[in-house]
């Protein structure tokens, strides 16, 4: 993962509302969650929710699929794992004798 992509994803998740949205979608699993149910669950006005989902979609943390008249949001688990792996990849890199070090970028 490029550092600019990681920074953009972390910036998106740095907002409290977007982090709540993302966590709810992660908890929903691969099935995802309809936007209406997400709005009810988090008590967020529709326009605010739409704005925050758009930001998460733009950094590829969330995808949306239309099923008939329902818009379903899904957490992008590959992007999430990639971000976590990027953050942990150089753990202890400057520690002498560390055997598990990898290079992230």
Coordinates of N, CA, C and O in Angstrom, one line a residue:
X1 N 0.8 -1.2 0.0 CA 0.0 0.0 0.0 C 0.9 1.2 0.0 O 1.9 1.3 0.7
X2 N 0.5 2.2 -0.8 CA 1.2 3.5 -0.8 C 0.9 4.3 0.4 O -0.2 4.3 0.9
X3 N 1.9 5.1 0.9 CA 1.7 5.9 2.1 C 0.5 6.9 1.9 O -0.2 7.2 2.8
X4 N 0.4 7.4 0.7 CA -0.7 8.4 0.4 C -2.1 7.7 0.6 O -3.0 8.4 1.1
X5 N -2.2 6.5 0.1 CA -3.5 5.8 0.3 C -3.8 5.5 1.7 O -4.9 5.7 2.2
X6 N -2.8 5.1 2.5 CA -2.9 4.8 3.9 C -3.3 6.1 4.6 O -4.2 6.1 5.5
X7 N -2.7 7.2 4.3 CA -3.0 8.5 4.9 C -4.4 8.9 4.6 O -5.1 9.4 5.5
X8 N -4.9 8.7 3.4 CA -6.2 9.1 3.0 C -7.3 8.3 3.8 O -8.3 8.8 4.3
X9 N -7.0 7.0 3.9 CA -7.9 6.1 4.6 C -7.9 6.4 6.1 O -9.0 6.5 6.8
X10 N -6.8 6.7 6.7 CA -6.7 7.0 8.1 C -7.4 8.4 8.4 O -8.1 8.6 9.4
X11 N -7.2 9.3 7.4 CA -7.9 10.6 7.6 C -9.4 10.4 7.5 O -10.1 11.0 8.3
X12 N -9.9 9.6 6.6 CA -11.3 9.3 6.5 C -11.9 8.7 7.9 O -12.9 9.1 8.3
X13 N -11.1 7.8 8.4 CA -11.5 7.2 9.7 C -11.3 8.0 10.9 O -11.8 7.7 12.0
X14 N -10.6 9.1 10.7 CA -10.3 10.0 11.8 C -11.5 10.9 12.2 O -11.4 11.6 13.2
X15 N -12.6 10.8 11.5 CA -13.8 11.5 11.8 C -14.7 10.5 12.7 O -14.9 9.4 12.3
X16 N -15.2 11.0 13.8 CA -16.0 10.2 14.7 C -17.2 9.5 14.0 O -17.4 8.3 14.2
X17 N -17.9 10.3 13.2 CA -19.1 9.8 12.6 C -18.7 8.7 11.5 O -19.3 7.6 11.5
X18 N -17.7 9.0 10.7 CA -17.3 8.0 9.7 C -16.7 6.7 10.4 O -17.0 5.6 9.9
X19 N -16.1 6.9 11.5 CA -15.6 5.7 12.2 C -16.7 4.9 12.7 O -16.7 3.6 12.7
X20 N -17.8 5.5 13.2 CA -19.0 4.8 13.7 C -19.7 4.1 12.5 O -20.1 2.9 12.7
X21 N -19.7 4.7 11.4 CA -20.3 4.1 10.2 C -19.5 2.9 9.8 O -20.1 1.8 9.5
X22 N -18.2 3.1 9.7 CA -17.4 2.0 9.3 C -17.4 0.8 10.2 O -17.5 -0.4 9.8
X23 N -17.4 1.1 11.5 CA -17.5 0.0 12.5 C -18.8 -0.7 12.4 O -18.9 -2.0 12.5
X24 N -19.9 0.0 12.2 CA -21.2 -0.7 12.0 C -21.2 -1.6 10.8 O -21.7 -2.7 10.8
X25 N -20.5 -1.2 9.7 CA -20.5 -2.0 8.5 C -19.6 -3.2 8.7 O -19.8 -4.3 8.2
X26 N -18.5 -3.0 9.4 CA -17.6 -4.1 9.7 C -18.4 -5.2 10.5 O -18.3 -6.4 10.3
X27 N -19.1 -4.7 11.5 CA -19.9 -5.6 12.4 C -21.0 -6.3 11.5 O -21.3 -7.5 11.8
X28 N -21.5 -5.7 10.5 CA -22.5 -6.3 9.7 C -22.0 -7.4 8.8 O -22.7 -8.3 8.4
X29 N -20.7 -7.5 8.6 CA -20.1 -8.5 7.9 C -20.2 -8.4 6.4 O -20.5 -7.3 5.9
X30 N -20.0 -9.5 5.7 CA -20.0 -9.5 4.2 C -21.4 -9.2 3.6 O -21.5 -8.7 2.5
X31 N -22.4 -9.4 4.4 CA -23.8 -9.1 4.0 C -24.0 -7.6 3.8 O -24.9 -7.2 3.0
X32 N -23.3 -6.8 4.5 CA -23.5 -5.3 4.5 C -24.7 -4.9 5.2 O -25.4 -5.7 5.9
X33 N -25.1 -3.6 5.0 CA -26.2 -3.0 5.7 C -26.9 -2.0 4.8 O -26.2 -1.2 4.2
X34 N -28.2 -2.0 4.7 CA -28.9 -1.0 3.9 C -28.7 0.4 4.5 O -28.6 0.5 5.7
X35 N -28.6 1.4 3.7 CA -28.4 2.7 4.2 C -29.5 3.1 5.2 O -29.1 3.8 6.2
X36 N -30.7 2.8 4.9 CA -31.8 3.2 5.8 C -31.6 2.6 7.2 O -31.8 3.2 8.2
X37 N -31.2 1.3 7.3 CA -30.9 0.7 8.6 C -29.7 1.3 9.3 O -29.7 1.5 10.5
X38 N -28.7 1.6 8.5 CA -27.5 2.3 9.0 C -27.9 3.7 9.6 O -27.5 4.0 10.7
X39 N -28.8 4.4 8.9 CA -29.3 5.7 9.4 C -30.0 5.5 10.7 O -29.8 6.3 11.7
X40 N -30.9 4.5 10.8 CA -31.7 4.3 12.0 C -30.8 3.9 13.2 O -31.0 4.3 14.3
X41 N -29.8 3.0 12.9 CA -28.9 2.5 13.9 C -28.1 3.6 14.5 O -27.9 3.6 15.7
X42 N -27.6 4.5 13.7 CA -26.7 5.5 14.2 C -27.3 6.9 14.5 O -26.7 7.8 14.9
X43 N -28.6 7.0 14.1 CA -29.4 8.2 14.4 C -28.7 9.4 13.7 O -28.4 10.4 14.3
X44 N -28.4 9.2 12.4 CA -27.7 10.3 11.6 C -28.7 10.8 10.5 O -29.3 10.0 9.8
X45 N -28.8 12.1 10.4 CA -29.6 12.6 9.3 C -29.2 12.1 7.9 O -28.0 11.9 7.7
X46 N -30.1 11.8 7.0 CA -29.8 11.2 5.7 C -28.7 12.0 4.9 O -27.8 11.4 4.4
X47 N -28.8 13.3 4.9 CA -27.8 14.1 4.2 C -26.4 14.0 4.8 O -25.4 13.9 4.1
X48 N -26.3 13.9 6.1 CA -25.0 13.8 6.8 C -24.5 12.4 6.5 O -23.3 12.2 6.2
X49 N -25.3 11.4 6.6 CA -24.9 10.0 6.4 C -24.3 9.9 4.9 O -23.3 9.3 4.7
X50 N -25.1 10.4 4.0 CA -24.7 10.4 2.6 C -23.3 11.0 2.4 O -22.4 10.4 1.7
X51 N -23.1 12.1 3.0 CA -21.8 12.8 2.9 C -20.7 12.0 3.4 O -19.6 11.8 2.8
X52 N -20.9 11.4 4.6 CA -19.8 10.6 5.2 C -19.6 9.2 4.4 O -18.4 8.8 4.3
X53 N -20.6 8.6 4.0 CA -20.5 7.4 3.2 C -19.7 7.7 1.9 O -18.8 7.0 1.5
X54 N -20.0 8.9 1.3 CA -19.3 9.3 0.0 C -17.8 9.4 0.3 O -16.9 8.9 -0.5
X55 N -17.4 9.9 1.5 CA -16.0 10.0 1.8 C -15.3 8.6 2.0 O -14.3 8.4 1.5
X56 N -16.0 7.7 2.6 CA -15.5 6.4 2.8 C -15.4 5.6 1.5 O -14.5 4.8 1.3
X57 N -16.4 5.8 0.6 CA -16.3 5.2 -0.7 C -15.2 5.7 -1.5 O -14.5 5.0 -2.2
X58 N -14.9 7.0 -1.4 CA -13.8 7.7 -2.2 C -12.4 7.1 -1.8 O -11.5 7.2 -2.7
X59 N -12.3 6.6 -0.6 CA -11.0 6.0 -0.2 C -11.0 4.5 -0.2 O -10.1 3.8 0.3
X60 N -12.1 3.9 -0.8 CA -12.2 2.5 -1.0 C -12.4 1.7 0.3 O -12.1 0.5 0.3
X61 N -12.8 2.3 1.3 CA -13.1 1.5 2.5 C -14.5 1.0 2.5 O -14.8 0.0 3.3
X62 N -15.4 1.6 1.7 CA -16.8 1.2 1.6 C -17.2 1.1 0.2 O -16.8 1.9 -0.6
X63 N -18.0 0.1 -0.1 CA -18.6 0.0 -1.5 C -20.2 0.0 -1.3 O -20.7 -0.3 -0.2
X64 N -20.8 0.3 -2.4 CA -22.3 0.3 -2.3 C -22.8 -0.5 -3.5 O -22.3 -0.4 -4.6
X65 N -23.9 -1.2 -3.3 CA -24.6 -2.0 -4.3 C -26.1 -1.7 -4.2 O -26.6 -1.7 -3.1
X66 N -26.7 -1.5 -5.3 CA -28.1 -1.2 -5.4 C -28.8 -2.6 -5.6 O -28.5 -3.3 -6.5
X67 N -29.7 -2.9 -4.7 CA -30.5 -4.1 -4.8 C -32.0 -3.6 -4.9 O -32.6 -3.3 -3.9
X68 N -32.5 -3.6 -6.1 CA -33.8 -3.1 -6.4 C -33.9 -1.6 -6.0 O -33.2 -0.8 -6.5
X69 N -34.6 -1.3 -4.9 CA -34.7 0.1 -4.5 C -33.9 0.4 -3.2 O -33.9 1.5 -2.7
X70 N -33.1 -0.6 -2.8 CA -32.3 -0.5 -1.6 C -30.9 -0.4 -1.9 O -30.3 -1.1 -2.7
X71 N -30.2 0.6 -1.3 CA -28.8 0.8 -1.4 C -28.1 0.1 -0.2 O -28.3 0.4 0.9
X72 N -27.2 -0.9 -0.5 CA -26.6 -1.7 0.5 C -25.1 -1.2 0.6 O -24.4 -1.1 -0.4
X73 N -24.6 -0.9 1.8 CA -23.2 -0.5 2.0 C -22.4 -1.7 2.5 O -23.0 -2.5 3.4
X74 N -21.2 -1.9 2.1 CA -20.3 -3.0 2.5 C -19.0 -2.4 2.9 O -18.4 -1.6 2.2
X75 N -18.5 -2.9 4.0 CA -17.1 -2.6 4.3 C -16.2 -3.3 3.4 O -16.4 -4.5 3.0
X76 N -15.1 -2.7 2.9 CA -14.1 -3.3 2.1 C -13.1 -4.0 3.0 O -12.2 -3.3 3.5
X77 N -13.3 -5.3 3.3 CA -12.4 -5.9 4.2 C -11.0 -6.1 3.7 O -10.0 -6.0 4.5
X78 N -10.8 -6.2 2.4 CA -9.4 -6.3 1.9 C -8.7 -4.9 2.1 O -7.5 -4.9 2.5
X79 N -9.4 -3.8 1.9 CA -8.7 -2.5 2.2 C -8.4 -2.4 3.7 O -7.4 -1.8 4.0
X80 N -9.3 -2.8 4.5 CA -9.1 -2.7 5.9 C -7.9 -3.6 6.3 O -7.0 -3.1 7.1
X81 N -7.8 -4.8 5.9 CA -6.7 -5.6 6.2 C -5.4 -5.0 5.6 O -4.3 -5.1 6.3
X82 N -5.5 -4.5 4.4 CA -4.3 -3.8 3.8 C -3.8 -2.7 4.7 O -2.6 -2.5 4.9
X83 N -4.7 -1.9 5.2 CA -4.3 -0.8 6.1 C -3.7 -1.2 7.4 O -2.7 -0.7 7.8
X84 N -4.3 -2.2 8.0 CA -3.8 -2.8 9.2 C -2.4 -3.4 9.0 O -1.4 -3.2 9.7
X85 N -2.2 -4.1 7.9 CA -1.0 -4.7 7.5 C 0.1 -3.6 7.3 O 1.3 -3.8 7.7
X86 N -0.3 -2.6 6.6 CA 0.6 -1.5 6.3 C 1.1 -0.9 7.6 O 2.3 -0.6 7.8
X87 N 0.2 -0.7 8.6 CA 0.6 -0.1 9.9 C 1.5 -1.0 10.7 O 2.4 -0.5 11.4
X88 N 1.3 -2.3 10.6 CA 2.1 -3.2 11.4 C 3.3 -3.7 10.7 O 4.2 -4.3 11.3
X89 N 3.5 -3.5 9.4 CA 4.5 -4.1 8.6 C 5.9 -3.8 9.1 O 6.8 -4.6 9.0
X90 N 6.1 -2.6 9.6 CA 7.5 -2.3 10.0 C 7.7 -2.2 11.5 O 8.5 -1.6 12.1
X91 N 6.8 -3.0 12.2 CA 6.9 -3.1 13.7 C 8.3 -3.5 14.1 O 8.8 -4.5 13.6
X92 N 8.9 -2.8 14.9 CA 10.2 -3.0 15.5 C 11.3 -3.0 14.4 O 12.4 -3.6 14.7
X93 N 11.1 -2.3 13.3 CA 12.0 -2.3 12.2 C 13.4 -1.7 12.7 O 14.4 -2.2 12.1
X94 N 13.4 -0.8 13.6 CA 14.7 -0.2 14.0 C 15.3 -0.9 15.2 O 16.3 -0.5 15.8
X95 N 14.6 -2.0 15.7 CA 15.1 -2.7 16.8 C 16.1 -3.7 16.4 O 15.8 -4.5 15.5
X96 N 17.2 -3.7 17.0 CA 18.3 -4.6 16.7 C 17.9 -6.0 17.0 O 17.3 -6.3 18.1
X97 N 18.0 -6.9 16.0 CA 17.7 -8.3 16.2 C 16.3 -8.7 16.0 O 15.9 -9.9 16.2
X98 N 15.4 -7.8 15.5 CA 14.0 -8.1 15.3 C 13.9 -9.0 14.1 O 14.4 -8.7 13.0
X99 N 13.3 -10.2 14.2 CA 13.3 -11.2 13.1 C 12.0 -11.1 12.2 O 12.0 -11.6 11.1
X100 N 11.0 -10.4 12.7 CA 9.7 -10.3 12.0 C 9.5 -9.1 11.2 O 8.4 -8.8 10.7
X101 N 10.5 -8.3 11.0 CA 10.4 -7.0 10.3 C 10.2 -7.2 8.8 O 10.8 -8.0 8.2
X102 N 9.3 -6.4 8.2 CA 9.1 -6.3 6.8 C 9.1 -4.9 6.4 O 9.0 -4.0 7.3
X103 N 9.2 -4.6 5.1 CA 9.2 -3.2 4.7 C 7.8 -2.9 4.1 O 7.3 -3.7 3.2
X104 N 7.2 -1.8 4.5 CA 5.8 -1.5 4.0 C 5.8 -0.8 2.7 O 4.9 -1.0 1.9
X105 N 6.7 0.0 2.4 CA 6.7 0.8 1.2 C 7.9 0.8 0.4 O 9.0 0.6 0.6

